[in-house]
mmCIF file with all atom_site columns, C-alpha atoms in Angstrom:
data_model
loop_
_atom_site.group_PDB
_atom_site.id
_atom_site.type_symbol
_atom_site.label_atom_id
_atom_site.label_alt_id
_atom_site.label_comp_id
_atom_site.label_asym_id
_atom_site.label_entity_id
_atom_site.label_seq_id
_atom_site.pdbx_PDB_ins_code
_atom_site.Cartn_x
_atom_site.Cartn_y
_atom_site.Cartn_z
_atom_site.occupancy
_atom_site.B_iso_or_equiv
_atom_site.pdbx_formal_charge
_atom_site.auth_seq_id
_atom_site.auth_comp_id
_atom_site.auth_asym_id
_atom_site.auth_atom_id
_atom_site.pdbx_PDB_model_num
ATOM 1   C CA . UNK A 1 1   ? -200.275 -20.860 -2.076 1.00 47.00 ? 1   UNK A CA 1
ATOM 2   C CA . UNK A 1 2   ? -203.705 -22.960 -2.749 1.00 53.00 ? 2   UNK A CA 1
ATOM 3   C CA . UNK A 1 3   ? -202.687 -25.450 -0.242 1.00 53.00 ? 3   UNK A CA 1
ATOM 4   C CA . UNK A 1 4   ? -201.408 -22.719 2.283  1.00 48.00 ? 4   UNK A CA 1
ATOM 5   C CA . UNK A 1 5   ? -204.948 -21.313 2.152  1.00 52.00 ? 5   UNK A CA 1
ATOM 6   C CA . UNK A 1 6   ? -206.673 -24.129 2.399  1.00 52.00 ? 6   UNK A CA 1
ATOM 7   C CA . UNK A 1 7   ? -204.932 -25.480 5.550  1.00 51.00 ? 7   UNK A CA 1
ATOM 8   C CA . UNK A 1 8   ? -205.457 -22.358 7.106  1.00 55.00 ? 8   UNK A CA 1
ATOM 9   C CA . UNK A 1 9   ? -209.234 -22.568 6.267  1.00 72.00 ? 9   UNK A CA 1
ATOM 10  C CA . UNK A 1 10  ? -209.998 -26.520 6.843  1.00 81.00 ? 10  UNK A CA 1
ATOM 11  C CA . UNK A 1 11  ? -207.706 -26.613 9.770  1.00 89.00 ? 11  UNK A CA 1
ATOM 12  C CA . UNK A 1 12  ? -209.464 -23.633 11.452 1.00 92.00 ? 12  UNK A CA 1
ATOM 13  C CA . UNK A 1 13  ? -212.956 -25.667 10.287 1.00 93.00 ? 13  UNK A CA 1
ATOM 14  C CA . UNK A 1 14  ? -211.567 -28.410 12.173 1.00 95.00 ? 14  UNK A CA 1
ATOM 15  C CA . UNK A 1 15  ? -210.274 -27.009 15.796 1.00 95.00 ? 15  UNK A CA 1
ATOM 16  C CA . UNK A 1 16  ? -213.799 -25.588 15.403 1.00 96.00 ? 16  UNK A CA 1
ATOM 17  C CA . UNK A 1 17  ? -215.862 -28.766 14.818 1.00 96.00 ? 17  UNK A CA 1
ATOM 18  C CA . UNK A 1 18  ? -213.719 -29.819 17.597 1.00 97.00 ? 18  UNK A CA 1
ATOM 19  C CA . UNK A 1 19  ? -214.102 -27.004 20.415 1.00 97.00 ? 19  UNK A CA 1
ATOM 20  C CA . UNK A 1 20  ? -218.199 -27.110 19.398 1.00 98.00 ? 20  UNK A CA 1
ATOM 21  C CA . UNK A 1 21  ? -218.589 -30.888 19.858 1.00 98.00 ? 21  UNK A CA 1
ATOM 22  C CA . UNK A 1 22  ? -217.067 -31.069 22.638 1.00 98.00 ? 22  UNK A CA 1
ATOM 23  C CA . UNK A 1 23  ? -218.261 -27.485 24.599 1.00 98.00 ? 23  UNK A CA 1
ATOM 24  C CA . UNK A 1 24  ? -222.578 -28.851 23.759 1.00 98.00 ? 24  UNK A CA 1
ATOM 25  C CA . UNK A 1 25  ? -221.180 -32.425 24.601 1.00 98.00 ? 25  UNK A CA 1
ATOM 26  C CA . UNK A 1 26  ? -219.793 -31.515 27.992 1.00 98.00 ? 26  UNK A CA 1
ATOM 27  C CA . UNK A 1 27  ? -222.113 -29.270 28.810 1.00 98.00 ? 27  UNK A CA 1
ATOM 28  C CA . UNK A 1 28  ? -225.123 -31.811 28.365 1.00 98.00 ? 28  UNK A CA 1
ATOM 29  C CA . UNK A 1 29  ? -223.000 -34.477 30.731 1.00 98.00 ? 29  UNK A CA 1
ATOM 30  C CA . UNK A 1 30  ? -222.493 -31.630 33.298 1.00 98.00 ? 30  UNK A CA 1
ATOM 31  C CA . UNK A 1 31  ? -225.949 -30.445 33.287 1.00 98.00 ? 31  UNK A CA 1
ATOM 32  C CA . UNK A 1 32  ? -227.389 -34.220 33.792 1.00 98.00 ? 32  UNK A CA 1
ATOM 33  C CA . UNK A 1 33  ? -225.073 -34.813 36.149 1.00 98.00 ? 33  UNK A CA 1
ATOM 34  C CA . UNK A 1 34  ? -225.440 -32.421 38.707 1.00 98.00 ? 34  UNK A CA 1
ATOM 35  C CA . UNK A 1 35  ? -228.799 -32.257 38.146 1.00 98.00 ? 35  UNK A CA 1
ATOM 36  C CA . UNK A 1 36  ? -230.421 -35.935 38.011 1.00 98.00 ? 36  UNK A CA 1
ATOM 37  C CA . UNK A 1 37  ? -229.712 -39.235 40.067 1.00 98.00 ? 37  UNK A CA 1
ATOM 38  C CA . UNK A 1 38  ? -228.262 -42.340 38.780 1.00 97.00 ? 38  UNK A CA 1
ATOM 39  C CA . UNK A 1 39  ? -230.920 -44.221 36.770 1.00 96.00 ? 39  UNK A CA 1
ATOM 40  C CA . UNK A 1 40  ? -233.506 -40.996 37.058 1.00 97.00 ? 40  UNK A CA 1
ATOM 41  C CA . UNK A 1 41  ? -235.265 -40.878 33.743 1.00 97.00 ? 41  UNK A CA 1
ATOM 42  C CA . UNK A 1 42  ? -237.252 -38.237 32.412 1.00 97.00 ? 42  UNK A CA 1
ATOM 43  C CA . UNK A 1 43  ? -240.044 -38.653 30.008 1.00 96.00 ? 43  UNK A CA 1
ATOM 44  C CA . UNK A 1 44  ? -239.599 -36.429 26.646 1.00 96.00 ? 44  UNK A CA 1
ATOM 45  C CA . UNK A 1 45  ? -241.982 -38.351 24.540 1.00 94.00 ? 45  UNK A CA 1
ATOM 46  C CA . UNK A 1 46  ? -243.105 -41.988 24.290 1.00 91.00 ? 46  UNK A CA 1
ATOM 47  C CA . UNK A 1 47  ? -239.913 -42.519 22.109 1.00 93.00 ? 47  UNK A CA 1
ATOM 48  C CA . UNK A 1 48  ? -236.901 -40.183 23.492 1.00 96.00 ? 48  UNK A CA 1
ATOM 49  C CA . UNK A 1 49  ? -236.039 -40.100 27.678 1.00 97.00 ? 49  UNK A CA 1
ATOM 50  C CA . UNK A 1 50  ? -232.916 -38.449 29.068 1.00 98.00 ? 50  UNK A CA 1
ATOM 51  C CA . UNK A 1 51  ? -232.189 -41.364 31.193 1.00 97.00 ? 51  UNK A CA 1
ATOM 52  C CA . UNK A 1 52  ? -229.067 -40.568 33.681 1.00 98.00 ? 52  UNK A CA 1
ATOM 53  C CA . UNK A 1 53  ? -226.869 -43.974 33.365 1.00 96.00 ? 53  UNK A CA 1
ATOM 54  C CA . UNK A 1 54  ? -222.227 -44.144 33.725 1.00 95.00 ? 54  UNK A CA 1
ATOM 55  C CA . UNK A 1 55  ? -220.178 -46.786 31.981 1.00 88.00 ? 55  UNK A CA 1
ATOM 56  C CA . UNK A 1 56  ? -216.772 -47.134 31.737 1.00 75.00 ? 56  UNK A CA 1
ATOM 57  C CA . UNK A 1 57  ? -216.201 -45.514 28.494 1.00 59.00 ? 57  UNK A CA 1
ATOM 58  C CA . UNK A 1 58  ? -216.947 -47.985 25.304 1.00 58.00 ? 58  UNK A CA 1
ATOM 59  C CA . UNK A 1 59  ? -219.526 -46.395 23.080 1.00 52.00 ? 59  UNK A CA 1
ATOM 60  C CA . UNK A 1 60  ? -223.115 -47.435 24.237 1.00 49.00 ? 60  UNK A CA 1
ATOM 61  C CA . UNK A 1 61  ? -222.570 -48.747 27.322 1.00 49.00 ? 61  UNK A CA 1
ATOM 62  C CA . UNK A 1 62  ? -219.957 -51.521 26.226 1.00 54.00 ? 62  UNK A CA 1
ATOM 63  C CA . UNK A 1 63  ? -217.872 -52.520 29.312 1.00 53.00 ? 63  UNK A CA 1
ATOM 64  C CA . UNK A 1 64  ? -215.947 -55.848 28.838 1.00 53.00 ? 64  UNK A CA 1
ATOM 65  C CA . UNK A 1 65  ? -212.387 -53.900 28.829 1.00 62.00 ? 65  UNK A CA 1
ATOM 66  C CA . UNK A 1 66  ? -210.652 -52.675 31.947 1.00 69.00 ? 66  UNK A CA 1
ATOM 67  C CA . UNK A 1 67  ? -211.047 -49.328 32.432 1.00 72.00 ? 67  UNK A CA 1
ATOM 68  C CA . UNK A 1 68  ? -207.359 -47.548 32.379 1.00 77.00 ? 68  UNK A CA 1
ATOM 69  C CA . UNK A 1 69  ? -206.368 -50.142 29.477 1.00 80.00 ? 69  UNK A CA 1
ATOM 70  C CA . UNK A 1 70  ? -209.480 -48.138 27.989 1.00 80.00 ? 70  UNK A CA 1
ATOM 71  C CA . UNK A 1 71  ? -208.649 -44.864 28.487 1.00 84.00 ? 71  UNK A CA 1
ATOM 72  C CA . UNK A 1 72  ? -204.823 -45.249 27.320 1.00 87.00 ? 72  UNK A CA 1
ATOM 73  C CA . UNK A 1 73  ? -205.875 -47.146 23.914 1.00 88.00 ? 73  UNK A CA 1
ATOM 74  C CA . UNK A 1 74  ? -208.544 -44.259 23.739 1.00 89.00 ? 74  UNK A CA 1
ATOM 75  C CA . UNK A 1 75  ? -205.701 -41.416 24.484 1.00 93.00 ? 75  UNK A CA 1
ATOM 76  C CA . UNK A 1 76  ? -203.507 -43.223 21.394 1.00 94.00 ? 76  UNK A CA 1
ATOM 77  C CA . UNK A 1 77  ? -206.228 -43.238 19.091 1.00 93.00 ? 77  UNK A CA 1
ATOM 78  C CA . UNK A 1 78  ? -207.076 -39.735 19.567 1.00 96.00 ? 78  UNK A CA 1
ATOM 79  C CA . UNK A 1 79  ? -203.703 -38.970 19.263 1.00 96.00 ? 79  UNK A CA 1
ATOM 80  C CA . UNK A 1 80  ? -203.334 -40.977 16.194 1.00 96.00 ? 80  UNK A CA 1
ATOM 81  C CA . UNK A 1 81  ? -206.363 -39.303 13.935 1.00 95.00 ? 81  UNK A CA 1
ATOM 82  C CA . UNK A 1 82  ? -205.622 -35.843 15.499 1.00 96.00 ? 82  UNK A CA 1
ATOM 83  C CA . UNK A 1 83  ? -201.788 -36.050 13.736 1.00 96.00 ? 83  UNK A CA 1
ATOM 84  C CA . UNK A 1 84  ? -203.475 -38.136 10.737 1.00 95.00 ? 84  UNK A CA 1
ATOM 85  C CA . UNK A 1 85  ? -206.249 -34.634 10.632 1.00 96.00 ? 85  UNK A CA 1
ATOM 86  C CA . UNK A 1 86  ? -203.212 -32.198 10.536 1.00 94.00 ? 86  UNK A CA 1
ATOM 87  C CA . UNK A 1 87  ? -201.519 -33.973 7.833  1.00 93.00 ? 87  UNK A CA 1
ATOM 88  C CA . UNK A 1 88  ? -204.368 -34.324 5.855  1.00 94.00 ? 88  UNK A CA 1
ATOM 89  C CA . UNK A 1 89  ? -204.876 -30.776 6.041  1.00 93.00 ? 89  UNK A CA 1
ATOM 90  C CA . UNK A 1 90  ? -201.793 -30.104 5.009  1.00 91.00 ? 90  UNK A CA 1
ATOM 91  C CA . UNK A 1 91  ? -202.092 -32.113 1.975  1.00 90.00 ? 91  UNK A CA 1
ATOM 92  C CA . UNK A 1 92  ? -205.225 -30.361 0.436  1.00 90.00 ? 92  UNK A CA 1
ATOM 93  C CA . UNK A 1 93  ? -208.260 -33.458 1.195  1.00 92.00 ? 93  UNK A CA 1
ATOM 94  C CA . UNK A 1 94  ? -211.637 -32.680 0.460  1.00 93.00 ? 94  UNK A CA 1
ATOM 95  C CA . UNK A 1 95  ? -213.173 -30.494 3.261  1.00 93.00 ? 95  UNK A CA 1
ATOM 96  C CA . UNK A 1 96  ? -215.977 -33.229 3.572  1.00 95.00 ? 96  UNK A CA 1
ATOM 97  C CA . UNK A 1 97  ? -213.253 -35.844 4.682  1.00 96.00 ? 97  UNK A CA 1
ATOM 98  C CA . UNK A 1 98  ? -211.757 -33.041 7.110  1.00 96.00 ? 98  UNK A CA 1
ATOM 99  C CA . UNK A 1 99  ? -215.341 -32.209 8.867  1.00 96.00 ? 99  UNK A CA 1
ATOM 100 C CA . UNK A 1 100 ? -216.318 -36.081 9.449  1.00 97.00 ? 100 UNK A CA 1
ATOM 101 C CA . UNK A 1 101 ? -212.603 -36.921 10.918 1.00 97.00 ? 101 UNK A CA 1
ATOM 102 C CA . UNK A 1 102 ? -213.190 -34.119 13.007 1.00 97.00 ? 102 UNK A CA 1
ATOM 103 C CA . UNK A 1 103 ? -216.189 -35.371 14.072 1.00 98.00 ? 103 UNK A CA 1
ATOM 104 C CA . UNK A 1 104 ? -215.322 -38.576 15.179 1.00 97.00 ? 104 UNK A CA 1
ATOM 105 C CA . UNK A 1 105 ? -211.964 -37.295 17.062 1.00 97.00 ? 105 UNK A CA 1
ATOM 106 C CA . UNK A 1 106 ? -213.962 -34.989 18.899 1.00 98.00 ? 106 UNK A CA 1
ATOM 107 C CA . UNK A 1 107 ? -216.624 -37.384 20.101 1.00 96.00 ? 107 UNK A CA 1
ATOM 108 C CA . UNK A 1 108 ? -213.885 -39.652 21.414 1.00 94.00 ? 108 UNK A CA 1
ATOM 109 C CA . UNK A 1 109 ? -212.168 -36.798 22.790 1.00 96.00 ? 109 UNK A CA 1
ATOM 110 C CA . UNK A 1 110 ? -215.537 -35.506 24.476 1.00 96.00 ? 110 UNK A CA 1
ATOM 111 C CA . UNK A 1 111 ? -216.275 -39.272 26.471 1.00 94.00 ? 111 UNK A CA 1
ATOM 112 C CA . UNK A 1 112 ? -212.328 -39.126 27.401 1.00 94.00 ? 112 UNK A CA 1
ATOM 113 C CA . UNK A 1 113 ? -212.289 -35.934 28.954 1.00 96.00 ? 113 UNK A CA 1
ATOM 114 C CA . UNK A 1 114 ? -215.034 -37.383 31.222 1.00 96.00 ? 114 UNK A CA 1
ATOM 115 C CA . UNK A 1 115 ? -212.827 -40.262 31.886 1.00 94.00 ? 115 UNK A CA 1
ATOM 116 C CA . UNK A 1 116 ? -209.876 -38.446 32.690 1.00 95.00 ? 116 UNK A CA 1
ATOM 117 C CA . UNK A 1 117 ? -211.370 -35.598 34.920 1.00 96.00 ? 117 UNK A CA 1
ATOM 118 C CA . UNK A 1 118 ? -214.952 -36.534 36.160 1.00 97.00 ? 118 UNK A CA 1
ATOM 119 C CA . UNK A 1 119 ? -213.819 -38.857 38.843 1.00 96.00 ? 119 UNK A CA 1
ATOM 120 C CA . UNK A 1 120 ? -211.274 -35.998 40.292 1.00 97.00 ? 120 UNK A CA 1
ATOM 121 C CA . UNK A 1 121 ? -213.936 -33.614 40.236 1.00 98.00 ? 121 UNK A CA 1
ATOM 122 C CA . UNK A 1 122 ? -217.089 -34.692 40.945 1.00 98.00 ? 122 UNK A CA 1
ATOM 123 C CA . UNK A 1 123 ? -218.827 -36.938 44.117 1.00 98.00 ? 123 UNK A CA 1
ATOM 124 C CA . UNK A 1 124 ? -220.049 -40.311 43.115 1.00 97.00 ? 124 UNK A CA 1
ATOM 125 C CA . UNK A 1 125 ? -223.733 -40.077 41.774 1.00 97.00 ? 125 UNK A CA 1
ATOM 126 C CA . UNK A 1 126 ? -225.949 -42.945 43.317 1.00 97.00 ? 126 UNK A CA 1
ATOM 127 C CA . UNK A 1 127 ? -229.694 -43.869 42.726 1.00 97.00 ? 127 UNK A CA 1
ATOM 128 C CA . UNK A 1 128 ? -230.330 -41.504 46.181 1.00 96.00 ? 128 UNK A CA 1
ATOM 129 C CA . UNK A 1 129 ? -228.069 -38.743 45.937 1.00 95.00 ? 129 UNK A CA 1
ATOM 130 C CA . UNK A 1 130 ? -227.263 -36.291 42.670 1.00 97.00 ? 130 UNK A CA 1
ATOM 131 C CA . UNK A 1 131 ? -223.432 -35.545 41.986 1.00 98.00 ? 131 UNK A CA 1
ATOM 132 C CA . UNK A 1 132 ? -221.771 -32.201 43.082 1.00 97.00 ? 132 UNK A CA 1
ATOM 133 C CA . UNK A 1 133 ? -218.298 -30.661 42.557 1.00 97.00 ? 133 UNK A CA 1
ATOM 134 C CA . UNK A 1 134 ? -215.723 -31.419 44.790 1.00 97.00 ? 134 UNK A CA 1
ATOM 135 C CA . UNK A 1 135 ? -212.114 -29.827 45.201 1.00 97.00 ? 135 UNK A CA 1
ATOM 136 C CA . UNK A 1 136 ? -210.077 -31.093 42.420 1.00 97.00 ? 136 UNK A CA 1
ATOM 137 C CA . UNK A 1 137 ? -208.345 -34.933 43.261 1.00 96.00 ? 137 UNK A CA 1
ATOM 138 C CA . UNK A 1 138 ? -211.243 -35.624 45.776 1.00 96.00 ? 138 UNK A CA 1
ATOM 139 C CA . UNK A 1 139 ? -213.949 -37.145 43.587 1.00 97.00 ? 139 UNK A CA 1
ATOM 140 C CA . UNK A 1 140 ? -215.117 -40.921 42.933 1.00 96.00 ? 140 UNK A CA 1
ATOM 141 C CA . UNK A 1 141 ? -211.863 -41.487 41.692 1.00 94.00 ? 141 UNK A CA 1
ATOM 142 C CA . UNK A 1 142 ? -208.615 -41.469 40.229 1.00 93.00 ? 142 UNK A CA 1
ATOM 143 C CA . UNK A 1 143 ? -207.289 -39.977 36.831 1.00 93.00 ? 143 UNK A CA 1
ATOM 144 C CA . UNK A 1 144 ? -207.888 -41.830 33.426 1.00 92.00 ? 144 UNK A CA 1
ATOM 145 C CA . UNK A 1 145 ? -210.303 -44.384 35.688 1.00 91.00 ? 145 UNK A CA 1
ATOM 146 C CA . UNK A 1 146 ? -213.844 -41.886 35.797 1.00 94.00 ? 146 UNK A CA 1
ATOM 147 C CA . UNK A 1 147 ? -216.756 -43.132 34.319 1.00 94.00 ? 147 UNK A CA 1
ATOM 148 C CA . UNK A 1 148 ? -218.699 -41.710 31.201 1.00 94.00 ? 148 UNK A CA 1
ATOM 149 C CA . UNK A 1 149 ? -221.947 -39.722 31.507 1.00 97.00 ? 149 UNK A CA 1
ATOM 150 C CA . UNK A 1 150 ? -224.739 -40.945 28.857 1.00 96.00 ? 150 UNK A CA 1
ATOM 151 C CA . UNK A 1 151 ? -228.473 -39.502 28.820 1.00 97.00 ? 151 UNK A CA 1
ATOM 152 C CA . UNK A 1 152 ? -230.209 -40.206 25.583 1.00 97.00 ? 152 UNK A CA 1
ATOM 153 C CA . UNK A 1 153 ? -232.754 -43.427 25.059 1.00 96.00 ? 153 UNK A CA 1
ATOM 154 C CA . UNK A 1 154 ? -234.818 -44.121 22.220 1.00 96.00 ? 154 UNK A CA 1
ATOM 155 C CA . UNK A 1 155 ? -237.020 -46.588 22.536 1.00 94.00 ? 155 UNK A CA 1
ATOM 156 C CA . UNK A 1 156 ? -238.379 -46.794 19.268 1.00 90.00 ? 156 UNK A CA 1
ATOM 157 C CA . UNK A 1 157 ? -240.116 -49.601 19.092 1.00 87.00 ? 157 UNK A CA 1
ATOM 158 C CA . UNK A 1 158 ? -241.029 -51.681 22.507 1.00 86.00 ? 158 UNK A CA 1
ATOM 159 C CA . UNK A 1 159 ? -243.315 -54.735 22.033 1.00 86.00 ? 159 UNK A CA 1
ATOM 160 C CA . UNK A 1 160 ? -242.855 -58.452 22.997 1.00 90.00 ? 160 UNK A CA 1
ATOM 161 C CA . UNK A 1 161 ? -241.110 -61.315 20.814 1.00 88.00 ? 161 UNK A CA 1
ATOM 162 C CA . UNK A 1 162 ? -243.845 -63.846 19.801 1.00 87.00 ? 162 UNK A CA 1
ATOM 163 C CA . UNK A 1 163 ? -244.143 -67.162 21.826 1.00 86.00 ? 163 UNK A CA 1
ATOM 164 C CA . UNK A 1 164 ? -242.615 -69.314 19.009 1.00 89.00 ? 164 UNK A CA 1
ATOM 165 C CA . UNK A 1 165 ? -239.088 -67.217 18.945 1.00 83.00 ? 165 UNK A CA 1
ATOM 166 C CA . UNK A 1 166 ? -236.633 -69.474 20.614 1.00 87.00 ? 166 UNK A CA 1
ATOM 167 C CA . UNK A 1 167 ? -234.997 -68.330 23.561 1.00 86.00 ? 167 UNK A CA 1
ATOM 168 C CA . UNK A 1 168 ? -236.718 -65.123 23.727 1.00 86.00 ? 168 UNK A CA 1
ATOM 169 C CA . UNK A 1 169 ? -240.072 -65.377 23.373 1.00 83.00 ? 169 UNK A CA 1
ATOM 170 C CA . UNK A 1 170 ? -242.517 -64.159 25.589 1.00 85.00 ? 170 UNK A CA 1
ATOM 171 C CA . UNK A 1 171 ? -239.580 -61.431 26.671 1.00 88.00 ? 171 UNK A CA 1
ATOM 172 C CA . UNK A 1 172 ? -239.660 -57.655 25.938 1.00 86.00 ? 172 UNK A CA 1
ATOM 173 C CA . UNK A 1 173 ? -238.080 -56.421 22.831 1.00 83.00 ? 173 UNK A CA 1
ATOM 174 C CA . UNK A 1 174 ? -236.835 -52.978 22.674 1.00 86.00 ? 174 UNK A CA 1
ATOM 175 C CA . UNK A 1 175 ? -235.323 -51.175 19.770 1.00 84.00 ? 175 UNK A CA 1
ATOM 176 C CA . UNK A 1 176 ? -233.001 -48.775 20.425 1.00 84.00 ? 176 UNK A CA 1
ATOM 177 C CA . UNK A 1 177 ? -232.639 -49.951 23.280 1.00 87.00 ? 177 UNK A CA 1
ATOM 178 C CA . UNK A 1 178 ? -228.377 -48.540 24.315 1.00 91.00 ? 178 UNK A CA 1
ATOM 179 C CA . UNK A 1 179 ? -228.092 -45.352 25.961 1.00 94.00 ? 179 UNK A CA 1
ATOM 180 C CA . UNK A 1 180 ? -226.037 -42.677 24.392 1.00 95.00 ? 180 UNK A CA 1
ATOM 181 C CA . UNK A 1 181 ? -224.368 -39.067 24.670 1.00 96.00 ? 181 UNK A CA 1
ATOM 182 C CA . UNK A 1 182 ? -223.538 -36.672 22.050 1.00 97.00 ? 182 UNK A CA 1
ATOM 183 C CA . UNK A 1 183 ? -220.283 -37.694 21.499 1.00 96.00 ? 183 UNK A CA 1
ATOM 184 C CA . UNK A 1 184 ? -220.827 -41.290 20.613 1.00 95.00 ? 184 UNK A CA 1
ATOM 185 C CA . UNK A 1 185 ? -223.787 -39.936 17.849 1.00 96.00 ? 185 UNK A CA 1
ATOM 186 C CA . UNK A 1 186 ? -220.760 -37.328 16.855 1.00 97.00 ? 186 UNK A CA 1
ATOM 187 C CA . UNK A 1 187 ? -218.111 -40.773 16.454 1.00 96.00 ? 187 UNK A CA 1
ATOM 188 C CA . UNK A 1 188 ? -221.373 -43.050 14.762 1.00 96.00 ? 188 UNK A CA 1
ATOM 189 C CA . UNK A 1 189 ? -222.595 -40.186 12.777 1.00 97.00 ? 189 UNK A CA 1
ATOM 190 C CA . UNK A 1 190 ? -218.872 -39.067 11.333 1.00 97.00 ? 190 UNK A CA 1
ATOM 191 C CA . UNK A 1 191 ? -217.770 -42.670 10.726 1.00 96.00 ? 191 UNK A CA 1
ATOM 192 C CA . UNK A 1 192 ? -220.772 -44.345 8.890  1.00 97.00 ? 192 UNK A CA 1
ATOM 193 C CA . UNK A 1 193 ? -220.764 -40.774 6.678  1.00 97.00 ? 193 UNK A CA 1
ATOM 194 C CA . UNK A 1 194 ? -216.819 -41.803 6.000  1.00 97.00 ? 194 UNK A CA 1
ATOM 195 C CA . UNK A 1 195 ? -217.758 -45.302 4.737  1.00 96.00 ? 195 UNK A CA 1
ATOM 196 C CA . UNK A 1 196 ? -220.655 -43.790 2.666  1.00 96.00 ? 196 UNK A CA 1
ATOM 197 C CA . UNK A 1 197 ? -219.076 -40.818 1.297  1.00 95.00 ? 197 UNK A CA 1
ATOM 198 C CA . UNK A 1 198 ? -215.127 -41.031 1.653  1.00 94.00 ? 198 UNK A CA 1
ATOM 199 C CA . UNK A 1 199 ? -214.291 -44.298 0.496  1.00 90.00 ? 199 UNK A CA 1
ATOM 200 C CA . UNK A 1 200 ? -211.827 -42.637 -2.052 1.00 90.00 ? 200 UNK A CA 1
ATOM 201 C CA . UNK A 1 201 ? -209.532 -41.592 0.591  1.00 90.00 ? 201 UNK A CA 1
ATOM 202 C CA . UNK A 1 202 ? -210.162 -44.364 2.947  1.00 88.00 ? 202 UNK A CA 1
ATOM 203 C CA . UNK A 1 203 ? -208.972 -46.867 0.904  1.00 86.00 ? 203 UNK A CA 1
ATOM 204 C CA . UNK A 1 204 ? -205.612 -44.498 0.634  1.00 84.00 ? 204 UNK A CA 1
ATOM 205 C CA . UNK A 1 205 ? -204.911 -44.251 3.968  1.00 79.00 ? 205 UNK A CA 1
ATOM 206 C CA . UNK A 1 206 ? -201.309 -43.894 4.914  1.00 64.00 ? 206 UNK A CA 1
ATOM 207 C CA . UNK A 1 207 ? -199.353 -43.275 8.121  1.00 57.00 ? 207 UNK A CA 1
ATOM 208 C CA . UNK A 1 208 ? -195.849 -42.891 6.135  1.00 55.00 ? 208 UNK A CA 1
ATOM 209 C CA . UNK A 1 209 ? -193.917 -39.651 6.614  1.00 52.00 ? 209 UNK A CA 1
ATOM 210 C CA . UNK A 1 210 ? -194.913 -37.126 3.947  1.00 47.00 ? 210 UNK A CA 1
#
């Protein structure tokens, strides 16, 4: 009966973590989108810009894999935690462990719904024109192959290496430098909390049949 209640409790905590993450996560990417022009930045503070930029999905701008190869590795991996989420549910983990998987499905969830349906719905954004909606299937392109939306820069620190630094010297020097969305701080947050504070069941991790 304890474990019936408490998947009905943690699994509800989870779909919820879930549908919030990604509802404030698509609705920030929708709002810069239509809204701002490729590469428009706007000035928060000396340290934080939304600054409109697309990738092809990696977190932080990465883009040395093909982008449908991407998105189907993506789709399996989401697929993957989601069932490993349920069956961890089922078998009574700590809450804590629940909330941060959830977290980190749902941010890659949140950049792969922008893969999979952006380019069907939207027009192509460009450093001239701002992106609109378009009848479904007539966007920038095809399904699985749109790119991600990111909008927040912190440029902490921004000062020049010294002279004597090889290669670099002389050159600006920018830390943070990657743009980001709120899913990829949802995936970064949840996963360097589940090193920190779940190694327990991390290091138990199995995909056997129950």
């Amino acid at each position: 009966m304890k474990r019936y209640r408490e998947f009905f409790t943690d699994g509800r905590l989870s779909v919820l973590i879930i549908a919030a993450i990604l509802v404030i996560d698509q609705l920030i990417k929708i709002a810069v989108k239509t809204n701002m022009s490729l590469g428009e930045s706007i000035r928060i503070t000396d340290w934080f810009y939304i600054d409109f930029v697309e990738n092809k999905g990696m977190a932080f701008g990465m883009t040395f894999i093909n982008k449908l190869f991407l998105s189907v590795l993506r789709l399996c991996a989401i697929s993957l935690i989601s069932w490993y989420i349920y069956k961890q549910v089922k078998a009574g983990a700590r809450t804590r462990y629940i909330v941060l998987l959830s977290m980190v499905v749902a941010g890659a969830a949140g950049n792969m719904l922008d893969s999979m349906f952006y380019g069907l719905t939207f027009s192509a954004s460009s450093p001239f024109t701002v992106s609109e909606w378009v009848p479904f299937g007539t966007g920038y392109a095809g399904f699985l192959t749109g790119k991600v939306v990111d909008m927040f820069y912190f440029p902490l620190i921004v000062t020049t290496w010294p002279e004597w630094v090889p290669y670099w010297g002389g050159q600006e020097f920018v830390f943070f430098s990657p743009v980001f969305n709120f899913a990829d701080s949802c995936v970064s947050v949840g996963f360097v909390a589940l090193l920190l504070f779940c190694r327990q069941e991390l290091g138990q991790i199995s995909f056997k049949k129950s």
